[in-house]
Amino acid sequence: MREVRTPEETIIDKALYLALLDLAAHRKGDVVVGNRIKCMKLPFLVEYPMFEDKKKGFNLVFFQYEHGPISKHIYEIWRDLEAVGCIIFREKNWIQLTQDGHNIASTFISEVLEDQRNSYFSERIKEIAKKYGEWGSVTSVVYDMEVYAQELGRYMKVREVPMGVTFTYVLDDEEAATKIYIPPSWLETLAIELNPINVRSITNALEDYRLGKILSHEEVWERV
Amino acid sequence: MYEALYSRTFYEKKGSPRFRLIIEKIEEKCDLIRQAPYTACHSERLKGNYRGKRSAQLDKRLRIIYMVCEECMKQGDHQWNHKDCSDCVGTPVKCIRFIDITDYH
């Protein structure tokens, strides 16, 4: 187990999180998923049982903080998803899924998450989205969860866990009983689509082709 | 070997301080892609909004993004990509269009 994610795990987390938001928003019949606290707790509700069962889907490291389990990785995901236009923050606190976000999520869900090999992960995410998507807050549900506090070496209610104690780590492939399957072509696509720097850069490069800013092989490798 | 065209963005990135130390590696990978554009460097055809483009591994954390004109025609990506290439008519089919060098994470 570790705390640092590989590039592949970072991509998978963003995609699964976007899918979770989409499914939760859809349940609510709205595009607003919930406030920051709810959108931080939903992936914890999905990930914790997976982590306990050694099923490698999400790779988010959650630890106890002022308002229950949080993950710094979620802040990074919010930053990237907002920058690529998949989500927007309404009144600074409410997370709304955009049409672009919904389009990417729904294609990912139908083509990847619903693959038979991912049935465990798909069912788990859908179950949480269905159960809590319509709820205003999931904080009390999370506080009442019985969890294993890693540093203390025992099970206890989330509300009793001291600040700073870790709930989940990144599972290594070797210690995982199963792992979500994402085809390489999808991983490559998501690495661009959910990374704002890549999106901007490719948009500029395609604009070059549109505007005729094109160079030959000889010009690029200075053999003219 | 396929002919090759490059976007100005690709050219500028290749020459930037960040990539200066791996410039030979970039050239080597571009040559491999020109020889076998569908299989070289673990090439993968992209999905969704990036349909018609390909991603090849420059290393674990970097990718070369490109299009193969031949594939664009054969797979019907032409309809999707035609707005991207001002010089489509008259470009040989056996041509690679190098688009960008991107991060993988």
mmCIF file of C-alpha atoms in Angstrom:
data_model
loop_
_atom_site.group_PDB
_atom_site.id
_atom_site.type_symbol
_atom_site.label_atom_id
_atom_site.label_comp_id
_atom_site.label_asym_id
_atom_site.label_seq_id
_atom_site.Cartn_x
_atom_site.Cartn_y
_atom_site.Cartn_z
ATOM 1 C CA MET A 1 0.000 0.000 0.000
ATOM 2 C CA ARG A 2 1.163 3.525 -0.717
ATOM 3 C CA GLU A 3 0.017 7.154 -0.844
ATOM 4 C CA VAL A 4 1.401 8.272 -4.209
ATOM 5 C CA ARG A 5 -0.614 7.405 -7.302
ATOM 6 C CA THR A 6 0.813 6.412 -10.696
ATOM 7 C CA PRO A 7 -0.210 8.455 -13.772
ATOM 8 C CA GLU A 8 -2.612 5.673 -14.741
ATOM 9 C CA GLU A 9 -4.244 5.657 -11.293
ATOM 10 C CA THR A 10 -4.636 9.450 -11.443
ATOM 11 C CA ILE A 11 -6.484 9.161 -14.754
ATOM 12 C CA ILE A 12 -8.708 6.334 -13.495
ATOM 13 C CA ASP A 13 -9.661 8.337 -10.384
ATOM 14 C CA LYS A 14 -10.730 11.338 -12.446
ATOM 15 C CA ALA A 15 -12.823 9.213 -14.789
ATOM 16 C CA LEU A 16 -14.506 7.227 -12.002
ATOM 17 C CA TYR A 17 -15.213 10.384 -10.044
ATOM 18 C CA LEU A 18 -16.796 12.047 -13.073
ATOM 19 C CA ALA A 19 -18.914 8.920 -13.644
ATOM 20 C CA LEU A 20 -20.005 8.948 -9.987
ATOM 21 C CA LEU A 21 -21.030 12.613 -10.185
ATOM 22 C CA ASP A 22 -22.949 11.969 -13.383
ATOM 23 C CA LEU A 23 -24.831 9.007 -11.936
ATOM 24 C CA ALA A 24 -25.592 10.865 -8.690
ATOM 25 C CA ALA A 25 -26.778 13.991 -10.532
ATOM 26 C CA HIS A 26 -28.901 11.942 -12.879
ATOM 27 C CA ARG A 27 -30.626 10.275 -9.912
ATOM 28 C CA LYS A 28 -31.501 13.643 -8.567
ATOM 29 C CA GLY A 29 -32.920 14.640 -11.948
ATOM 30 C CA ASP A 30 -30.684 17.687 -11.803
ATOM 31 C CA VAL A 31 -27.236 18.789 -12.909
ATOM 32 C CA VAL A 32 -26.234 19.960 -9.431
ATOM 33 C CA VAL A 33 -24.717 17.017 -7.582
ATOM 34 C CA GLY A 34 -24.350 18.585 -4.145
ATOM 35 C CA ASN A 35 -22.085 20.761 -2.080
ATOM 36 C CA ARG A 36 -18.342 20.228 -1.656
ATOM 37 C CA ILE A 37 -18.792 18.165 1.509
ATOM 38 C CA LYS A 38 -21.210 15.760 -0.145
ATOM 39 C CA CYS A 39 -19.027 15.518 -3.257
ATOM 40 C CA MET A 40 -16.064 14.684 -1.015
ATOM 41 C CA LYS A 41 -17.993 11.995 0.918
ATOM 42 C CA LEU A 42 -19.630 10.217 -2.044
ATOM 43 C CA PRO A 43 -16.336 8.739 -3.366
ATOM 44 C CA PHE A 44 -15.443 7.715 0.202
ATOM 45 C CA LEU A 45 -18.711 5.762 0.420
ATOM 46 C CA VAL A 46 -17.767 4.021 -2.838
ATOM 47 C CA GLU A 47 -14.088 3.485 -2.140
ATOM 48 C CA TYR A 48 -13.985 2.357 1.474
ATOM 49 C CA PRO A 49 -15.816 -1.005 1.000
ATOM 50 C CA MET A 50 -13.752 -1.616 -2.157
ATOM 51 C CA PHE A 51 -10.558 -0.963 -0.236
ATOM 52 C CA GLU A 52 -11.664 -3.348 2.528
ATOM 53 C CA ASP A 53 -12.338 -6.044 -0.095
ATOM 54 C CA LYS A 54 -9.002 -5.316 -1.855
ATOM 55 C CA LYS A 55 -10.837 -4.293 -5.029
ATOM 56 C CA LYS A 56 -8.812 -1.705 -6.909
ATOM 57 C CA GLY A 57 -11.110 0.911 -8.455
ATOM 58 C CA PHE A 58 -10.603 4.337 -6.902
ATOM 59 C CA ASN A 59 -7.066 5.058 -5.650
ATOM 60 C CA LEU A 60 -7.892 8.024 -3.415
ATOM 61 C CA VAL A 61 -6.149 8.349 -0.066
ATOM 62 C CA PHE A 62 -8.704 9.404 2.550
ATOM 63 C CA PHE A 63 -7.838 10.567 6.059
ATOM 64 C CA GLN A 64 -9.779 12.034 8.956
ATOM 65 C CA TYR A 65 -10.162 15.799 9.033
ATOM 66 C CA GLU A 66 -12.460 18.397 10.610
ATOM 67 C CA HIS A 67 -15.603 17.322 8.740
ATOM 68 C CA GLY A 68 -14.831 13.607 8.403
ATOM 69 C CA PRO A 69 -12.875 11.768 5.715
ATOM 70 C CA ILE A 70 -11.233 13.920 3.062
ATOM 71 C CA SER A 71 -8.788 13.287 0.242
ATOM 72 C CA LYS A 72 -6.342 15.801 -1.195
ATOM 73 C CA HIS A 73 -6.702 13.925 -4.477
ATOM 74 C CA ILE A 74 -10.320 15.106 -4.732
ATOM 75 C CA TYR A 75 -9.164 18.742 -4.674
ATOM 76 C CA GLU A 76 -6.853 17.984 -7.597
ATOM 77 C CA ILE A 77 -9.720 16.281 -9.435
ATOM 78 C CA TRP A 78 -12.016 19.280 -8.851
ATOM 79 C CA ARG A 79 -9.325 21.636 -10.168
ATOM 80 C CA ASP A 80 -8.835 19.587 -13.351
ATOM 81 C CA LEU A 81 -12.501 18.830 -14.014
ATOM 82 C CA GLU A 82 -13.374 22.501 -13.584
ATOM 83 C CA ALA A 83 -10.529 23.585 -15.882
ATOM 84 C CA VAL A 84 -11.599 21.208 -18.671
ATOM 85 C CA GLY A 85 -15.210 22.365 -18.317
ATOM 86 C CA CYS A 86 -16.735 19.163 -16.917
ATOM 87 C CA ILE A 87 -17.950 20.778 -13.682
ATOM 88 C CA ILE A 88 -18.594 24.286 -12.428
ATOM 89 C CA PHE A 89 -18.776 25.581 -8.877
ATOM 90 C CA ARG A 90 -22.005 27.453 -8.231
ATOM 91 C CA GLU A 91 -21.885 30.009 -5.434
ATOM 92 C CA LYS A 92 -18.393 28.622 -4.703
ATOM 93 C CA ASN A 93 -19.787 25.595 -2.905
ATOM 94 C CA TRP A 94 -22.207 23.653 -5.130
ATOM 95 C CA ILE A 95 -20.872 21.347 -7.809
ATOM 96 C CA GLN A 96 -22.743 21.308 -11.078
ATOM 97 C CA LEU A 97 -22.045 18.899 -13.924
ATOM 98 C CA THR A 98 -21.857 20.585 -17.342
ATOM 99 C CA GLN A 99 -23.187 19.152 -20.609
ATOM 100 C CA ASP A 100 -19.591 18.400 -21.677
ATOM 101 C CA GLY A 101 -18.996 16.626 -18.372
ATOM 102 C CA HIS A 102 -22.178 14.606 -18.816
ATOM 103 C CA ASN A 103 -21.219 13.675 -22.402
ATOM 104 C CA ILE A 104 -17.769 12.418 -21.406
ATOM 105 C CA ALA A 105 -19.145 10.595 -18.341
ATOM 106 C CA SER A 106 -21.993 8.877 -20.154
ATOM 107 C CA THR A 107 -19.725 7.625 -22.968
ATOM 108 C CA PHE A 108 -17.226 6.370 -20.381
ATOM 109 C CA ILE A 109 -19.987 4.653 -18.402
ATOM 110 C CA SER A 110 -21.516 2.902 -21.418
ATOM 111 C CA GLU A 111 -18.245 1.909 -23.101
ATOM 112 C CA VAL A 112 -16.021 1.132 -20.104
ATOM 113 C CA LEU A 113 -17.806 0.945 -16.774
ATOM 114 C CA GLU A 114 -20.571 -1.277 -18.123
ATOM 115 C CA ASP A 115 -18.068 -3.735 -19.554
ATOM 116 C CA GLN A 116 -18.846 -7.115 -17.969
ATOM 117 C CA ARG A 117 -15.352 -7.233 -16.424
ATOM 118 C CA ASN A 118 -16.199 -4.110 -14.417
ATOM 119 C CA SER A 119 -19.554 -5.271 -13.086
ATOM 120 C CA TYR A 120 -18.445 -5.151 -9.422
ATOM 121 C CA PHE A 121 -17.196 -1.551 -9.754
ATOM 122 C CA SER A 122 -20.150 -0.458 -11.861
ATOM 123 C CA GLU A 123 -22.663 -1.902 -9.395
ATOM 124 C CA ARG A 124 -20.897 -0.364 -6.414
ATOM 125 C CA ILE A 125 -20.819 3.125 -7.954
ATOM 126 C CA LYS A 126 -24.422 2.881 -9.154
ATOM 127 C CA GLU A 127 -25.558 1.630 -5.758
ATOM 128 C CA ILE A 128 -24.078 4.642 -3.944
ATOM 129 C CA ALA A 129 -25.340 7.077 -6.609
ATOM 130 C CA LYS A 130 -28.833 5.581 -6.369
ATOM 131 C CA LYS A 131 -28.883 5.462 -2.594
ATOM 132 C CA TYR A 132 -27.453 8.893 -1.862
ATOM 133 C CA GLY A 133 -27.786 10.889 -5.096
ATOM 134 C CA GLU A 134 -31.080 12.394 -3.991
ATOM 135 C CA TRP A 135 -29.996 12.971 -0.384
ATOM 136 C CA GLY A 136 -29.067 16.486 0.636
ATOM 137 C CA SER A 137 -26.257 15.384 2.926
ATOM 138 C CA VAL A 138 -24.433 12.126 3.527
ATOM 139 C CA THR A 139 -22.279 13.336 6.413
ATOM 140 C CA SER A 140 -24.208 11.478 9.144
ATOM 141 C CA VAL A 141 -24.128 8.266 7.076
ATOM 142 C CA VAL A 142 -20.350 8.568 6.825
ATOM 143 C CA TYR A 143 -19.928 9.428 10.527
ATOM 144 C CA ASP A 144 -21.828 6.256 11.491
ATOM 145 C CA MET A 145 -19.710 3.974 9.304
ATOM 146 C CA GLU A 146 -17.586 1.388 11.059
ATOM 147 C CA VAL A 147 -14.079 1.692 9.629
ATOM 148 C CA TYR A 148 -10.603 0.364 10.250
ATOM 149 C CA ALA A 149 -8.313 3.150 11.426
ATOM 150 C CA GLN A 150 -4.973 2.183 9.866
ATOM 151 C CA GLU A 151 -2.618 3.874 12.339
ATOM 152 C CA LEU A 152 -4.612 2.733 15.392
ATOM 153 C CA GLY A 153 -5.026 -0.842 14.153
ATOM 154 C CA ARG A 154 -8.678 -1.229 15.140
ATOM 155 C CA TYR A 155 -12.248 -0.756 13.937
ATOM 156 C CA MET A 156 -14.237 2.245 15.140
ATOM 157 C CA LYS A 157 -16.967 4.658 14.038
ATOM 158 C CA VAL A 158 -15.756 7.412 11.687
ATOM 159 C CA ARG A 159 -16.955 10.044 14.184
ATOM 160 C CA GLU A 160 -14.575 8.617 16.814
ATOM 161 C CA VAL A 161 -11.493 8.514 14.615
ATOM 162 C CA PRO A 162 -8.863 11.149 15.560
ATOM 163 C CA MET A 163 -7.782 13.760 13.021
ATOM 164 C CA GLY A 164 -5.042 12.701 10.628
ATOM 165 C CA VAL A 165 -5.745 8.966 10.796
ATOM 166 C CA THR A 166 -5.798 7.309 7.355
ATOM 167 C CA PHE A 167 -8.790 5.304 6.064
ATOM 168 C CA THR A 168 -7.647 4.263 2.594
ATOM 169 C CA TYR A 169 -4.373 3.900 0.701
ATOM 170 C CA VAL A 170 -3.510 3.137 -2.903
ATOM 171 C CA LEU A 171 -3.513 -0.627 -3.348
ATOM 172 C CA ASP A 172 -0.623 -2.129 -5.291
ATOM 173 C CA ASP A 173 -1.675 -4.338 -8.197
ATOM 174 C CA GLU A 174 -0.168 -7.398 -6.479
ATOM 175 C CA GLU A 175 -2.223 -6.986 -3.297
ATOM 176 C CA ALA A 176 -5.497 -6.286 -5.131
ATOM 177 C CA ALA A 177 -7.991 -9.136 -5.513
ATOM 178 C CA THR A 178 -9.372 -7.505 -8.680
ATOM 179 C CA LYS A 179 -8.723 -4.329 -10.580
ATOM 180 C CA ILE A 180 -10.950 -2.178 -12.749
ATOM 181 C CA TYR A 181 -10.379 -2.772 -16.459
ATOM 182 C CA ILE A 182 -9.896 0.315 -18.602
ATOM 183 C CA PRO A 183 -8.776 -0.329 -22.189
ATOM 184 C CA PRO A 184 -5.475 1.376 -23.120
ATOM 185 C CA SER A 185 -7.206 3.412 -25.852
ATOM 186 C CA TRP A 186 -9.539 4.835 -23.207
ATOM 187 C CA LEU A 187 -6.726 5.590 -20.778
ATOM 188 C CA GLU A 188 -4.889 7.481 -23.522
ATOM 189 C CA THR A 189 -8.045 9.409 -24.404
ATOM 190 C CA LEU A 190 -8.881 10.324 -20.804
ATOM 191 C CA ALA A 191 -5.268 11.424 -20.232
ATOM 192 C CA ILE A 192 -5.959 14.166 -22.772
ATOM 193 C CA GLU A 193 -9.636 14.832 -22.223
ATOM 194 C CA LEU A 194 -9.433 15.299 -18.439
ATOM 195 C CA ASN A 195 -6.130 17.189 -18.360
ATOM 196 C CA PRO A 196 -6.593 20.941 -18.944
ATOM 197 C CA ILE A 197 -2.995 21.509 -20.080
ATOM 198 C CA ASN A 198 -3.314 18.793 -22.718
ATOM 199 C CA VAL A 199 -6.718 20.022 -23.883
ATOM 200 C CA ARG A 200 -5.394 23.561 -24.379
ATOM 201 C CA SER A 201 -2.253 22.404 -26.113
ATOM 202 C CA ILE A 202 -3.992 20.047 -28.558
ATOM 203 C CA THR A 203 -6.601 22.689 -29.332
ATOM 204 C CA ASN A 204 -3.758 25.066 -30.267
ATOM 205 C CA ALA A 205 -2.012 22.383 -32.330
ATOM 206 C CA LEU A 206 -5.174 21.591 -34.290
ATOM 207 C CA GLU A 207 -5.656 25.313 -34.818
ATOM 208 C CA ASP A 208 -2.157 25.323 -36.361
ATOM 209 C CA TYR A 209 -3.309 22.766 -38.938
ATOM 210 C CA ARG A 210 -6.458 24.788 -39.635
ATOM 211 C CA LEU A 211 -4.444 27.959 -40.144
ATOM 212 C CA GLY A 212 -1.756 26.276 -42.203
ATOM 213 C CA LYS A 213 0.960 26.656 -39.551
ATOM 214 C CA ILE A 214 2.496 23.395 -40.721
ATOM 215 C CA LEU A 215 6.131 22.398 -41.032
ATOM 216 C CA SER A 216 7.794 19.665 -43.064
ATOM 217 C CA HIS A 217 9.978 16.925 -41.596
ATOM 218 C CA GLU A 218 13.091 18.636 -42.918
ATOM 219 C CA GLU A 219 12.150 21.976 -41.383
ATOM 220 C CA VAL A 220 11.420 20.468 -37.992
ATOM 221 C CA TRP A 221 14.609 18.452 -37.790
ATOM 222 C CA GLU A 222 16.668 21.243 -39.362
ATOM 223 C CA ARG A 223 17.838 19.409 -42.421
ATOM 224 C CA VAL A 224 16.841 22.102 -44.927
ATOM 225 C CA MET B 1 8.340 5.283 -44.601
ATOM 226 C CA TYR B 2 5.361 7.661 -44.335
ATOM 227 C CA GLU B 3 5.828 11.346 -45.052
ATOM 228 C CA ALA B 4 5.530 13.641 -42.046
ATOM 229 C CA LEU B 5 4.034 17.031 -41.283
ATOM 230 C CA TYR B 6 4.220 18.842 -37.938
ATOM 231 C CA SER B 7 2.119 21.510 -36.240
ATOM 232 C CA ARG B 8 3.882 24.659 -35.103
ATOM 233 C CA THR B 9 2.899 23.724 -31.532
ATOM 234 C CA PHE B 10 4.740 20.405 -31.882
ATOM 235 C CA TYR B 11 7.780 22.166 -33.361
ATOM 236 C CA GLU B 12 7.901 24.772 -30.605
ATOM 237 C CA LYS B 13 7.475 22.191 -27.847
ATOM 238 C CA LYS B 14 10.197 20.000 -29.305
ATOM 239 C CA GLY B 15 12.595 22.932 -29.119
ATOM 240 C CA SER B 16 11.532 24.116 -25.662
ATOM 241 C CA PRO B 17 13.877 23.793 -22.636
ATOM 242 C CA ARG B 18 11.629 21.113 -21.172
ATOM 243 C CA PHE B 19 12.192 18.766 -24.108
ATOM 244 C CA ARG B 20 15.704 19.794 -25.168
ATOM 245 C CA LEU B 21 17.331 16.891 -23.330
ATOM 246 C CA ILE B 22 15.131 14.302 -25.023
ATOM 247 C CA ILE B 23 15.103 15.799 -28.498
ATOM 248 C CA GLU B 24 16.911 12.790 -29.986
ATOM 249 C CA LYS B 25 14.432 10.462 -28.374
ATOM 250 C CA ILE B 26 11.548 12.460 -29.856
ATOM 251 C CA GLU B 27 13.089 12.218 -33.317
ATOM 252 C CA GLU B 28 13.712 8.496 -32.881
ATOM 253 C CA LYS B 29 10.084 7.895 -31.848
ATOM 254 C CA CYS B 30 8.767 10.014 -34.735
ATOM 255 C CA ASP B 31 10.807 7.884 -37.126
ATOM 256 C CA LEU B 32 9.445 4.689 -35.584
ATOM 257 C CA ILE B 33 5.914 6.049 -35.963
ATOM 258 C CA ARG B 34 6.641 6.950 -39.602
ATOM 259 C CA GLN B 35 7.702 3.354 -40.200
ATOM 260 C CA ALA B 36 4.762 1.644 -38.443
ATOM 261 C CA PRO B 37 2.129 4.225 -37.475
ATOM 262 C CA TYR B 38 -0.428 1.708 -36.239
ATOM 263 C CA THR B 39 1.805 -0.323 -33.951
ATOM 264 C CA ALA B 40 4.906 1.687 -33.041
ATOM 265 C CA CYS B 41 5.400 2.900 -29.450
ATOM 266 C CA HIS B 42 2.213 1.165 -28.206
ATOM 267 C CA SER B 43 0.112 3.357 -30.466
ATOM 268 C CA GLU B 44 -3.550 3.589 -29.493
ATOM 269 C CA ARG B 45 -6.448 5.024 -31.457
ATOM 270 C CA LEU B 46 -8.208 7.659 -29.387
ATOM 271 C CA LYS B 47 -11.929 7.782 -28.554
ATOM 272 C CA GLY B 48 -14.744 10.291 -28.221
ATOM 273 C CA ASN B 49 -13.844 13.882 -29.048
ATOM 274 C CA TYR B 50 -10.372 12.787 -30.146
ATOM 275 C CA ARG B 51 -11.568 10.121 -32.570
ATOM 276 C CA GLY B 52 -9.262 9.874 -35.578
ATOM 277 C CA LYS B 53 -6.157 10.792 -33.602
ATOM 278 C CA ARG B 54 -3.560 8.442 -32.146
ATOM 279 C CA SER B 55 -1.423 8.462 -29.030
ATOM 280 C CA ALA B 56 2.030 6.847 -28.912
ATOM 281 C CA GLN B 57 4.323 6.467 -25.918
ATOM 282 C CA LEU B 58 7.329 8.760 -25.904
ATOM 283 C CA ASP B 59 8.063 7.492 -22.398
ATOM 284 C CA LYS B 60 6.043 6.570 -19.303
ATOM 285 C CA ARG B 61 4.833 10.129 -18.758
ATOM 286 C CA LEU B 62 4.811 11.647 -22.251
ATOM 287 C CA ARG B 63 2.818 10.967 -25.391
ATOM 288 C CA ILE B 64 3.088 11.888 -29.060
ATOM 289 C CA ILE B 65 -0.309 12.713 -30.558
ATOM 290 C CA TYR B 66 -0.695 12.313 -34.314
ATOM 291 C CA MET B 67 -3.013 11.457 -37.175
ATOM 292 C CA VAL B 68 -2.490 9.051 -40.060
ATOM 293 C CA CYS B 69 -4.056 10.473 -43.242
ATOM 294 C CA GLU B 70 -4.543 6.958 -44.639
ATOM 295 C CA GLU B 71 -6.492 5.863 -41.539
ATOM 296 C CA CYS B 72 -8.474 9.084 -41.535
ATOM 297 C CA MET B 73 -9.715 8.273 -45.065
ATOM 298 C CA LYS B 74 -10.278 4.546 -44.479
ATOM 299 C CA GLN B 75 -12.087 4.813 -41.142
ATOM 300 C CA GLY B 76 -14.308 7.678 -42.188
ATOM 301 C CA ASP B 77 -12.661 10.019 -39.694
ATOM 302 C CA HIS B 78 -12.367 12.397 -42.627
ATOM 303 C CA GLN B 79 -15.864 13.707 -41.849
ATOM 304 C CA TRP B 80 -14.768 14.378 -38.297
ATOM 305 C CA ASN B 81 -11.249 15.667 -38.970
ATOM 306 C CA HIS B 82 -11.706 17.663 -42.185
ATOM 307 C CA LYS B 83 -12.076 20.929 -40.297
ATOM 308 C CA ASP B 84 -8.705 20.341 -38.621
ATOM 309 C CA CYS B 85 -6.609 20.166 -41.773
ATOM 310 C CA SER B 86 -6.590 23.135 -44.133
ATOM 311 C CA ASP B 87 -4.330 21.264 -46.565
ATOM 312 C CA CYS B 88 -6.221 17.945 -46.641
ATOM 313 C CA VAL B 89 -6.734 18.023 -50.417
ATOM 314 C CA GLY B 90 -3.412 17.384 -52.069
ATOM 315 C CA THR B 91 -1.709 15.803 -49.039
ATOM 316 C CA PRO B 92 -0.445 12.273 -49.781
ATOM 317 C CA VAL B 93 -2.418 9.489 -48.100
ATOM 318 C CA LYS B 94 0.782 7.943 -46.727
ATOM 319 C CA CYS B 95 1.383 10.874 -44.423
ATOM 320 C CA ILE B 96 1.591 11.307 -40.648
ATOM 321 C CA ARG B 97 0.463 14.565 -39.109
ATOM 322 C CA PHE B 98 2.262 15.069 -35.807
ATOM 323 C CA ILE B 99 -0.006 17.177 -33.625
ATOM 324 C CA ASP B 100 1.441 17.526 -30.138
ATOM 325 C CA ILE B 101 3.516 16.154 -27.272
ATOM 326 C CA THR B 102 1.335 15.741 -24.177
ATOM 327 C CA ASP B 103 1.590 14.645 -20.564
ATOM 328 C CA TYR B 104 0.194 11.315 -19.459
ATOM 329 C CA HIS B 105 -1.473 11.732 -16.081
#
